[in-house]
């Protein structure tokens, strides 16, 4: 049973009908799927996430460990607007737990809405599934033998090296026309370039008009170099820029207001 990504988008539009949710889901992303148990495997998955985001400049989404009561909504946000999912597959990945937002339902979502998956195997056995229950069977449905996985089960973990492999896999999916990749790849920045050269003239002019000249360097560090990328910023990306790249906190609201209004110059 395969449907199109168009149906997935229609489903997402139904689930996220309020304006705030639509603003947060302003562009397609790659979603990181893993078991969140606070163990070494989760640590590896989050290290991969950081390397994809900061090293490979991939627009990647991963639910925060401390999401608390917002965990379910954060998971729904991730699923509703992903173009491709990275599955960090441990021995217990895909198990059906008591939560409606566990990795079992993320696998199920990809199967039902025909979302491409990049599987990363870190468990010794394949297919995974210590319980041998519905989770194992769902993974078998989704990850057929024709799906090529990145096998890290028999070598020393290296998050940066794995991120490069994942980035290349994503490029291959774009080249084959399986995904568009339009919102996934953020431009790389030359760290030796001056700040003035880090964004194009059109974006620099827009930032001056919005009185956001101080945001040039944080934006460039995140990979935002053009108006097209700027107008696809969302709340999650801006929060990361405030936390990790020195974006002044008060700029976040100004940028979000601009994007919400349709990015009008």
Short mmCIF file of C-alpha atoms in Angstrom, two decimals:
data_model
loop_
_atom_site.label_atom_id
_atom_site.label_comp_id
_atom_site.label_asym_id
_atom_site.label_seq_id
_atom_site.Cartn_x
_atom_site.Cartn_y
_atom_site.Cartn_z
CA UNK A 1 0.00 0.00 0.00
CA UNK A 2 1.82 3.12 -1.23
CA UNK A 3 0.48 6.66 -1.35
CA UNK A 4 2.14 9.86 -2.49
CA UNK A 5 3.92 12.58 -0.56
CA UNK A 6 1.06 14.82 -1.70
CA UNK A 7 -1.32 12.81 0.49
CA UNK A 8 1.15 13.14 3.37
CA UNK A 9 1.09 16.92 2.98
CA UNK A 10 -2.72 16.92 2.96
CA UNK A 11 -2.71 14.86 6.15
CA UNK A 12 -0.25 17.26 7.77
CA UNK A 13 -2.41 20.26 6.82
CA UNK A 14 -5.38 18.65 8.58
CA UNK A 15 -3.45 17.91 11.75
CA UNK A 16 -1.76 21.30 11.99
CA UNK A 17 -4.52 23.76 11.19
CA UNK A 18 -3.65 26.64 13.51
CA UNK A 19 -1.48 29.51 12.32
CA UNK A 20 1.30 28.97 14.87
CA UNK A 21 1.81 25.38 13.80
CA UNK A 22 1.81 26.36 10.14
CA UNK A 23 4.53 28.94 10.84
CA UNK A 24 6.72 26.37 12.61
CA UNK A 25 6.26 23.98 9.68
CA UNK A 26 7.21 26.49 7.01
CA UNK A 27 9.68 24.21 5.22
CA UNK A 28 10.36 20.53 4.66
CA UNK A 29 12.99 18.88 6.81
CA UNK A 30 14.77 15.63 7.52
CA UNK A 31 13.51 13.97 10.70
CA UNK A 32 15.76 12.00 13.03
CA UNK A 33 13.95 9.00 14.52
CA UNK A 34 15.43 7.08 17.47
CA UNK A 35 14.55 5.57 20.83
CA UNK A 36 14.79 8.18 23.60
CA UNK A 37 15.94 6.26 26.67
CA UNK A 38 18.71 8.52 27.90
CA UNK A 39 21.31 5.85 27.10
CA UNK A 40 24.50 5.71 25.04
CA UNK A 41 22.53 4.98 21.87
CA UNK A 42 20.48 8.15 22.28
CA UNK A 43 23.73 10.04 22.82
CA UNK A 44 25.05 8.71 19.51
CA UNK A 45 21.84 9.69 17.72
CA UNK A 46 21.98 13.23 19.09
CA UNK A 47 25.66 13.55 18.14
CA UNK A 48 24.70 12.56 14.60
CA UNK A 49 21.92 15.15 14.65
CA UNK A 50 24.37 17.91 15.65
CA UNK A 51 26.86 16.90 12.97
CA UNK A 52 24.16 16.89 10.30
CA UNK A 53 22.91 20.30 11.40
CA UNK A 54 26.18 22.10 12.07
CA UNK A 55 28.69 20.18 9.95
CA UNK A 56 26.71 19.17 6.88
CA UNK A 57 24.22 22.08 7.01
CA UNK A 58 21.20 19.80 6.77
CA UNK A 59 17.80 21.08 7.86
CA UNK A 60 17.29 18.23 10.31
CA UNK A 61 14.61 17.92 13.01
CA UNK A 62 14.88 15.92 16.24
CA UNK A 63 12.58 16.06 19.25
CA UNK A 64 14.27 17.49 22.33
CA UNK A 65 14.89 15.09 25.20
CA UNK A 66 13.28 17.51 27.68
CA UNK A 67 10.17 18.24 25.61
CA UNK A 68 7.97 17.09 28.52
CA UNK A 69 4.27 17.57 27.91
CA UNK A 70 5.05 18.94 24.44
CA UNK A 71 6.73 15.70 23.34
CA UNK A 72 3.66 14.47 21.47
CA UNK A 73 3.15 17.74 19.60
CA UNK A 74 6.86 17.99 18.84
CA UNK A 75 6.79 14.48 17.36
CA UNK A 76 3.68 15.33 15.33
CA UNK A 77 5.38 18.48 14.05
CA UNK A 78 8.37 16.42 12.96
CA UNK A 79 6.31 13.79 11.18
CA UNK A 80 3.89 16.21 9.55
CA UNK A 81 6.44 18.06 7.48
CA UNK A 82 9.32 15.69 6.90
CA UNK A 83 10.46 14.85 3.39
CA UNK A 84 12.67 11.97 4.48
CA UNK A 85 13.35 10.18 7.79
CA UNK A 86 16.66 9.03 9.24
CA UNK A 87 16.03 5.92 11.33
CA UNK A 88 18.70 5.32 13.98
CA UNK A 89 18.11 1.60 14.39
CA UNK A 90 19.04 -0.01 17.68
CA UNK A 91 17.95 -3.43 18.95
CA UNK A 92 14.81 -1.95 20.52
CA UNK A 93 13.98 0.47 17.70
CA UNK A 94 10.42 0.24 16.43
CA UNK A 95 9.06 -1.56 19.49
CA UNK A 96 5.41 -0.79 20.16
CA UNK A 97 5.31 0.81 23.61
CA UNK A 98 2.52 2.42 25.60
CA UNK A 99 3.19 5.78 23.92
CA UNK A 100 1.35 6.86 20.78
CA UNK A 101 4.50 8.76 19.80
CA UNK A 102 7.06 5.95 19.99
CA UNK A 103 9.30 4.91 17.11
CA UNK A 104 6.80 2.21 16.08
CA UNK A 105 4.34 4.90 14.96
CA UNK A 106 7.10 6.85 13.20
CA UNK A 107 7.89 3.74 11.15
CA UNK A 108 4.19 3.20 10.54
CA UNK A 109 3.79 6.81 9.35
CA UNK A 110 6.59 6.39 6.81
CA UNK A 111 5.07 3.17 5.50
CA UNK A 112 1.55 4.55 5.18
CA UNK A 113 2.58 7.87 3.58
CA UNK A 114 5.42 6.53 1.45
CA UNK A 115 8.15 8.60 3.12
CA UNK A 116 11.70 7.63 2.10
CA UNK A 117 13.87 6.36 4.95
CA UNK A 118 17.64 6.39 5.44
CA UNK A 119 18.27 3.53 7.92
CA UNK A 120 21.38 3.51 10.09
CA UNK A 121 22.04 0.13 11.66
CA UNK A 122 23.86 0.23 14.99
CA UNK A 123 22.46 -3.02 16.39
CA UNK A 124 24.21 -6.36 15.67
CA UNK A 125 21.11 -8.16 14.42
CA UNK A 126 18.95 -7.48 11.37
CA UNK A 127 16.10 -6.92 11.30
CA UNK A 128 16.04 -5.42 14.79
CA UNK A 129 13.42 -6.31 17.34
CA UNK A 130 14.24 -8.16 20.51
CA UNK A 131 10.54 -8.64 21.22
CA UNK A 132 9.75 -10.09 17.80
CA UNK A 133 6.39 -8.29 18.00
CA UNK A 134 4.52 -5.91 15.71
CA UNK A 135 7.45 -3.49 15.66
CA UNK A 136 9.71 -6.04 14.00
CA UNK A 137 7.06 -6.83 11.41
CA UNK A 138 6.43 -3.15 10.67
CA UNK A 139 10.15 -2.58 10.09
CA UNK A 140 10.19 -5.56 7.71
CA UNK A 141 7.34 -3.96 5.76
CA UNK A 142 9.11 -0.61 5.52
CA UNK A 143 12.73 -1.67 5.14
CA UNK A 144 12.61 -4.33 2.46
CA UNK A 145 15.85 -5.95 1.24
CA UNK A 146 16.03 -3.40 -1.58
CA UNK A 147 16.46 -0.55 0.92
CA UNK A 148 20.19 0.03 1.41
CA UNK A 149 21.12 0.78 5.01
CA UNK A 150 24.24 2.40 6.46
CA UNK A 151 25.78 -0.33 8.61
CA UNK A 152 27.60 0.98 11.68
CA UNK A 153 27.10 -2.15 13.74
CA UNK A 154 30.60 -3.49 13.18
CA UNK A 155 32.80 -0.41 13.39
CA UNK A 156 33.71 2.27 15.90
CA UNK A 157 31.08 5.00 16.07
CA UNK A 158 32.03 8.28 14.41
CA UNK A 159 29.16 10.76 14.28
CA UNK A 160 30.92 13.14 11.89
CA UNK A 161 31.76 10.36 9.41
CA UNK A 162 28.24 8.96 9.61
CA UNK A 163 26.80 12.43 8.99
CA UNK A 164 28.82 12.69 5.77
CA UNK A 165 27.46 9.30 4.64
CA UNK A 166 23.89 10.39 5.41
CA UNK A 167 24.37 13.70 3.57
CA UNK A 168 25.61 11.82 0.50
CA UNK A 169 22.65 9.46 0.73
CA UNK A 170 20.30 12.45 0.77
CA UNK A 171 22.03 13.91 -2.29
CA UNK A 172 21.58 10.58 -4.06
CA UNK A 173 17.84 10.68 -3.28
CA UNK A 174 17.67 14.15 -4.84
CA UNK A 175 19.59 13.06 -7.93
CA UNK A 176 17.20 10.12 -8.40
CA UNK A 177 14.19 12.42 -8.08
CA UNK A 178 12.91 10.62 -4.97
CA UNK A 179 12.95 13.83 -2.92
CA UNK A 180 13.18 17.45 -4.02
CA UNK A 181 15.71 18.46 -1.36
CA UNK A 182 14.75 22.11 -1.89
CA UNK A 183 14.52 22.91 1.83
CA UNK A 184 16.91 20.27 3.13
CA UNK A 185 20.32 21.53 2.09
CA UNK A 186 21.43 24.82 3.57
CA UNK A 187 24.35 26.46 1.84
CA UNK A 188 27.81 25.92 3.27
CA UNK A 189 29.67 28.99 4.48
CA UNK A 190 33.35 29.65 3.85
CA UNK A 191 34.70 30.30 7.39
CA UNK A 192 37.57 32.37 5.94
CA UNK A 193 35.22 34.80 4.20
CA UNK A 194 34.45 38.18 5.71
CA UNK A 195 31.04 38.71 7.26
CA UNK A 196 29.96 40.93 4.40
CA UNK A 197 30.63 38.11 1.94
CA UNK A 198 28.68 35.52 3.93
CA UNK A 199 25.23 36.51 2.63
CA UNK A 200 24.17 37.69 -0.80
CA UNK A 201 23.39 41.30 -1.61
CA UNK A 202 19.62 40.79 -1.67
CA UNK A 203 19.55 39.29 1.83
CA UNK A 204 21.95 41.90 3.17
CA UNK A 205 19.64 44.65 1.85
CA UNK A 206 16.59 42.98 3.41
CA UNK A 207 18.30 42.65 6.80
CA UNK A 208 19.21 46.34 6.76
CA UNK A 209 15.61 47.24 5.90
CA UNK A 210 14.34 45.13 8.83
CA UNK A 211 16.99 46.62 11.15
CA UNK A 212 18.54 43.17 11.55
CA UNK A 213 22.10 43.87 10.42
CA UNK A 214 23.44 42.27 13.62
CA UNK A 215 21.88 38.99 12.51
CA UNK A 216 24.10 38.61 9.44
CA UNK A 217 26.84 36.56 11.09
CA UNK A 218 24.57 34.18 13.08
CA UNK A 219 22.49 33.59 9.95
CA UNK A 220 25.59 32.87 7.88
CA UNK A 221 26.95 30.47 10.51
CA UNK A 222 23.68 28.53 10.27
CA UNK A 223 23.92 28.46 6.48
CA UNK A 224 21.28 31.10 5.68
CA UNK A 225 22.78 33.11 2.84
CA UNK A 226 19.86 34.01 0.58
CA UNK A 227 16.39 35.56 0.88
CA UNK A 228 14.86 32.25 -0.22
CA UNK A 229 16.44 30.43 2.73
CA UNK A 230 15.65 33.34 5.09
CA UNK A 231 11.95 33.27 4.22
CA UNK A 232 11.80 29.55 5.08
CA UNK A 233 13.12 29.99 8.63
CA UNK A 234 10.90 28.63 11.39
CA UNK A 235 10.73 28.89 15.17
CA UNK A 236 12.74 25.75 15.81
CA UNK A 237 15.61 26.88 13.56
CA UNK A 238 15.65 30.33 15.16
CA UNK A 239 15.78 28.84 18.67
CA UNK A 240 18.83 26.83 17.63
CA UNK A 241 20.47 29.96 16.24
CA UNK A 242 19.87 31.84 19.50
CA UNK A 243 21.27 28.95 21.54
CA UNK A 244 24.20 27.92 19.34
CA UNK A 245 25.11 30.71 16.93
CA UNK A 246 24.78 33.97 18.83
CA UNK A 247 21.57 35.30 17.31
CA UNK A 248 20.26 38.06 19.62
CA UNK A 249 17.10 36.70 21.25
CA UNK A 250 14.98 39.75 20.38
CA UNK A 251 15.77 39.20 16.68
CA UNK A 252 13.93 35.88 16.81
CA UNK A 253 10.53 37.55 17.16
CA UNK A 254 11.24 40.11 14.43
CA UNK A 255 12.32 37.44 11.96
CA UNK A 256 9.39 35.19 12.81
CA UNK A 257 6.96 38.09 12.32
CA UNK A 258 8.46 38.79 8.90
CA UNK A 259 8.22 35.13 7.84
CA UNK A 260 4.66 34.78 9.19
CA UNK A 261 3.59 37.75 7.08
CA UNK A 262 4.69 35.87 3.99
CA UNK A 263 8.24 37.14 3.76
CA UNK A 264 7.21 40.40 2.15
CA UNK A 265 10.19 42.66 1.64
#
